């Protein structure tokens, strides 16, 4: 049985069907890319899975349990993680302190205990940082890190909750191509090592084709194709709806 089973999921805003009855599955240890033009319904889909938005139709089974109707915190507790941007207020903390905060939160401790807990699970935090290649920068403030390194720390923070499924909405936005590849290579490693499932959106087709095990394609709220990257690449409906006639993945990539 798949870890995540989405069936006939839908959400409207006013008269607009942002997500229009989509179904897909995601297995443990699988990296699934969700692609589609702006406004296709990708973020709405993510936010229904993580509980920020309530679906108006359909079902989201995670580990066999219904997520629709549950609160974000409950869903997070069950093992659905997501990456967050490090808030400005936390940027002055060191790298390891940020991960320690995430461990505190995972353990259900209040942030007010922080002052007394400056070395709370420090070794565990350092181990998480080791997994994302950031242990050597553990004692630097996040505010001085390179952008790609901040993204690695954000990944370590998400790992503090030991998610079975990690949701990443445009994780590589604003990154240079090399940084994108490095972040996705790292994500792939975590998927393999931990048997974690990842659902991510990504604009760079190079990244999607290089790292995704499978892809699903949305257009105007509908799922128009799913399959392995090479199958999607040659799918006429995808070429047509996603890029307009006459364009291909290759020249789209060259144009951006
Ligand atoms: P994507 O992430 O693929 O760019 P979104 O899921 O953000 O797409 O948006 C899908 C559609 O739903 C768009 O038409 C968008 O304008 C609309 N939409 C998304 N969120 C809201 C909202 N909170 N209120 C009204 N309309 C929304
Ligand atoms: Mg979006």
Coordinates of C-alpha atoms and ligand atoms in Angstrom, one line a residue:
X1 CA 0.0 0.0 0.0
X2 CA 1.2 3.5 -0.8
X3 CA 2.2 5.8 1.9
X4 CA 0.0 8.6 0.5
X5 CA -3.1 7.9 -1.5
X6 CA -4.9 11.0 -2.8
X7 CA -8.3 10.3 -4.3
X8 CA -10.6 12.8 -6.2
X9 CA -9.2 15.7 -4.2
X10 CA -10.7 19.1 -4.9
X11 CA -10.8 22.7 -3.7
X12 CA -12.6 25.8 -5.0
X13 CA -12.1 29.4 -4.3
X14 CA -15.3 31.3 -5.2
X15 CA -16.1 30.0 -8.6
X16 CA -12.6 28.8 -9.4
X17 CA -11.8 25.2 -9.1
X18 CA -8.2 25.5 -8.0
X19 CA -7.8 21.7 -7.7
X20 CA -10.4 19.7 -9.6
X21 CA -10.7 16.1 -8.5
X22 CA -7.1 14.8 -8.7
X23 CA -5.9 11.4 -7.7
X24 CA -2.3 10.1 -7.2
X25 CA -0.2 7.9 -5.0
X26 CA 3.2 8.3 -3.4
X27 CA 5.3 5.4 -2.0
X28 CA 7.9 5.5 0.7
X29 CA 11.3 6.2 -0.7
X30 CA 9.9 8.0 -3.7
X31 CA 10.7 11.5 -5.0
X32 CA 7.6 12.8 -6.8
X33 CA 7.6 16.1 -8.7
X34 CA 4.4 18.1 -9.1
X35 CA 4.7 20.4 -12.0
X36 CA 2.5 22.7 -14.0
X37 CA 2.1 26.3 -15.0
X38 CA 1.5 29.1 -12.5
X39 CA -2.0 28.8 -11.1
X40 CA -2.2 25.1 -11.9
X41 CA -3.1 24.2 -8.3
X42 CA 0.2 23.0 -7.0
X43 CA 0.4 25.0 -3.8
X44 CA -3.3 24.4 -3.1
X45 CA -2.6 20.6 -3.4
X46 CA 0.3 20.9 -0.9
X47 CA -1.7 22.9 1.5
X48 CA -4.5 20.4 1.5
X49 CA -2.0 17.6 2.3
X50 CA -0.4 19.6 5.2
X51 CA -3.8 20.7 6.5
X52 CA -3.5 24.5 5.9
X53 CA -6.4 24.2 3.6
X54 CA -9.4 22.0 4.0
X55 CA -10.4 20.0 0.9
X56 CA -14.0 20.4 -0.3
X57 CA -14.0 16.9 -1.9
X58 CA -12.0 13.8 -1.9
X59 CA -9.7 12.0 0.4
X60 CA -6.1 12.0 1.5
X61 CA -5.0 8.8 3.1
X62 CA -1.6 8.8 4.8
X63 CA -0.5 5.5 6.3
X64 CA -4.1 4.4 5.8
X65 CA -5.5 7.3 7.8
X66 CA -7.7 10.1 6.5
X67 CA -6.0 13.5 6.7
X68 CA -8.9 15.6 5.4
X69 CA -10.4 17.4 8.4
X70 CA -7.3 17.2 10.6
X71 CA -5.4 20.2 11.8
X72 CA -1.9 21.1 10.5
X73 CA -0.3 20.3 13.8
X74 CA -1.9 16.8 14.0
X75 CA -0.8 16.1 10.4
X76 CA 2.7 17.2 11.2
X77 CA 2.7 14.9 14.3
X78 CA 1.7 12.0 12.1
X79 CA 4.9 12.5 10.0
X80 CA 4.1 14.9 7.2
X81 CA 6.8 17.5 7.3
X82 CA 7.4 20.6 5.2
X83 CA 10.3 22.9 4.7
X84 CA 9.9 26.4 6.2
X85 CA 12.0 29.5 5.5
X86 CA 14.0 30.4 8.6
X87 CA 12.1 33.3 10.1
X88 CA 13.9 36.6 10.5
X89 CA 13.7 36.3 14.3
X90 CA 15.6 33.0 14.1
X91 CA 18.3 34.2 11.7
X92 CA 20.3 35.7 14.6
X93 CA 20.5 32.3 16.2
X94 CA 23.3 30.0 15.2
X95 CA 22.7 27.1 12.8
X96 CA 22.7 24.5 15.5
X97 CA 20.4 26.5 17.8
X98 CA 17.9 26.6 14.9
X99 CA 17.9 22.9 14.7
X100 CA 17.7 22.6 18.5
X101 CA 14.6 24.8 18.4
X102 CA 13.1 22.4 15.9
X103 CA 13.9 19.5 18.2
X104 CA 12.3 21.3 21.1
X105 CA 9.2 21.8 19.1
X106 CA 9.2 18.2 17.9
X107 CA 9.4 17.1 21.6
X108 CA 6.5 19.3 22.5
X109 CA 8.5 21.6 24.6
X110 CA 7.6 25.3 24.8
X111 CA 10.0 27.9 23.3
X112 CA 10.0 29.6 26.7
X113 CA 12.1 26.7 28.0
X114 CA 14.8 27.8 25.5
X115 CA 16.7 30.0 27.8
X116 CA 17.3 27.1 30.1
X117 CA 17.9 24.7 27.3
X118 CA 20.7 26.2 25.2
X119 CA 22.3 22.8 25.0
X120 CA 19.1 20.9 24.4
X121 CA 19.8 17.7 22.4
X122 CA 22.8 19.5 20.9
X123 CA 24.4 16.2 19.7
X124 CA 21.3 15.2 17.9
X125 CA 21.1 18.6 16.3
X126 CA 24.8 18.3 15.2
X127 CA 24.0 14.8 13.7
X128 CA 21.2 16.3 11.7
X129 CA 23.5 19.0 10.5
X130 CA 26.1 16.4 9.5
X131 CA 23.5 14.7 7.3
X132 CA 23.0 18.0 5.3
X133 CA 26.7 18.8 5.3
X134 CA 26.5 21.8 7.7
X135 CA 28.1 20.5 10.8
X136 CA 31.2 22.6 10.3
X137 CA 29.1 25.7 10.2
X138 CA 27.1 24.8 13.3
X139 CA 28.1 27.7 15.4
X140 CA 27.7 30.4 12.8
X141 CA 24.6 32.6 12.9
X142 CA 22.2 31.7 10.1
X143 CA 22.2 35.4 9.0
X144 CA 25.7 35.1 7.6
X145 CA 25.2 31.9 5.6
X146 CA 25.2 31.6 1.8
X147 CA 21.7 31.1 0.4
X148 CA 22.2 27.5 -0.5
X149 CA 23.5 26.7 3.0
X150 CA 20.4 28.3 4.5
X151 CA 18.4 25.9 2.4
X152 CA 20.4 23.0 3.8
X153 CA 19.7 24.1 7.4
X154 CA 16.0 24.4 6.5
X155 CA 16.1 20.8 5.4
X156 CA 17.8 19.8 8.7
X157 CA 15.1 21.6 10.6
X158 CA 12.4 19.7 8.6
X159 CA 14.3 16.4 9.4
X160 CA 14.1 17.1 13.2
X161 CA 10.5 15.9 13.1
X162 CA 11.6 12.6 11.3
X163 CA 9.0 13.0 8.6
X164 CA 7.8 10.0 6.6
X165 CA 6.6 12.4 3.9
X166 CA 8.3 15.7 3.2
X167 CA 6.5 18.4 1.2
X168 CA 8.7 21.0 -0.5
X169 CA 7.0 23.8 -2.4
X170 CA 9.5 25.3 -4.8
X171 CA 12.5 24.4 -2.6
X172 CA 15.1 25.8 -5.1
X173 CA 13.4 29.1 -5.8
X174 CA 16.0 31.8 -6.1
X175 CA 18.9 29.5 -6.2
X176 CA 21.7 29.3 -8.8
X177 CA 21.6 26.1 -11.0
X178 CA 24.6 24.6 -9.2
X179 CA 23.0 25.2 -5.8
X180 CA 19.7 23.7 -7.0
X181 CA 21.4 20.5 -8.1
X182 CA 23.3 20.2 -4.9
X183 CA 20.1 20.7 -2.8
X184 CA 18.2 18.1 -4.8
X185 CA 21.1 15.7 -4.7
X186 CA 21.0 16.0 -0.9
X187 CA 17.3 15.5 -0.8
X188 CA 17.6 12.4 -3.0
X189 CA 20.2 11.1 -0.5
X190 CA 17.9 11.6 2.4
X191 CA 15.1 9.8 0.5
X192 CA 17.3 6.8 -0.1
X193 CA 18.9 6.7 3.4
X194 CA 15.7 7.2 5.3
X195 CA 13.1 5.7 3.0
X196 CA 11.3 9.0 3.2
X197 CA 8.8 10.1 0.6
X198 CA 9.1 13.6 -1.0
X199 CA 6.5 15.6 -2.9
X200 CA 8.1 18.7 -4.4
X201 CA 7.4 21.4 -7.0
X202 CA 10.1 22.8 -9.1
X203 CA 10.4 25.1 -12.1
X204 CA 13.7 23.9 -13.5
X205 CA 13.0 21.0 -15.8
X206 CA 16.7 20.0 -15.7
X207 CA 16.3 19.5 -11.9
X208 CA 13.0 17.6 -12.3
X209 CA 14.3 15.3 -15.0
X210 CA 17.5 14.6 -13.1
X211 CA 16.0 13.9 -9.7
X212 CA 12.3 12.9 -9.8
X213 CA 11.4 9.3 -9.7
X214 CA 8.0 10.1 -11.1
X215 CA 6.1 13.3 -12.0
X216 CA 2.5 14.4 -12.0
X217 CA 1.4 17.3 -14.2
X218 CA -1.4 19.7 -13.3
X219 CA -3.0 22.3 -15.5
X220 CA -6.0 24.4 -14.4
X221 CA -6.6 22.2 -11.4
X222 CA -6.7 19.0 -13.4
X223 CA -4.1 16.2 -13.4
X224 CA -3.2 15.9 -17.1
X225 CA -0.4 13.3 -17.0
X226 CA 1.7 11.2 -14.7
X227 CA 4.6 8.9 -15.2
X228 CA 8.4 8.7 -15.3
X229 CA 10.2 11.8 -16.4
X230 CA 10.9 10.4 -19.9
X231 CA 7.3 9.5 -20.4
X232 CA 6.2 13.0 -19.4
X233 CA 8.8 14.6 -21.6
X234 CA 7.2 13.0 -24.7
X235 CA 3.6 13.4 -23.6
X236 CA 1.8 15.5 -26.2
X237 CA -0.8 16.8 -23.8
X238 CA 1.9 18.0 -21.5
X239 CA 3.8 19.7 -24.2
X240 CA 0.7 21.4 -25.4
X241 CA -0.9 22.5 -22.1
X242 CA 2.2 23.3 -20.2
X243 CA 4.3 25.0 -22.8
X244 CA 1.9 25.9 -25.6
X245 CA 2.2 24.5 -29.0
X246 CA 5.6 24.5 -30.7
X247 CA 7.6 24.6 -27.5
X248 CA 9.4 21.8 -25.9
X249 CA 11.0 21.2 -22.5
X250 CA 14.4 21.9 -24.1
X251 CA 13.7 25.3 -25.6
X252 CA 11.6 26.3 -22.6
X253 CA 14.6 25.7 -20.4
X254 CA 16.8 27.7 -22.7
X255 CA 14.5 30.6 -22.7
X256 CA 14.4 31.0 -18.9
Ligands
LIG1 P1 0.3 27.1 -8.2 O1 0.9 26.8 -6.9 O2 0.3 25.9 -9.1 O3 0.8 28.3 -8.9 P2 -2.1 27.7 -6.7 O4 -2.5 26.5 -6.0 O5 -1.4 28.7 -5.9 O6 -1.3 27.4 -8.0 O7 -3.4 28.4 -7.3 C1 -4.4 27.7 -8.1 C2 -5.6 28.6 -8.4 O8 -6.3 28.9 -7.2 C3 -5.2 30.0 -9.0 O9 -6.2 30.4 -9.9 C4 -5.2 30.9 -7.8 O10 -5.4 32.2 -8.2 C5 -6.3 30.3 -6.9 N1 -6.0 30.5 -5.5 C6 -5.1 30.0 -4.8 N2 -5.2 30.3 -3.5 C7 -6.3 31.1 -3.4 C8 -6.9 31.8 -2.3 N3 -6.4 31.7 -1.0 N4 -8.0 32.5 -2.6 C9 -8.5 32.6 -3.8 N5 -7.9 32.0 -4.9 C10 -6.8 31.2 -4.7
LIG2 MG1 2.5 27.7 -5.9

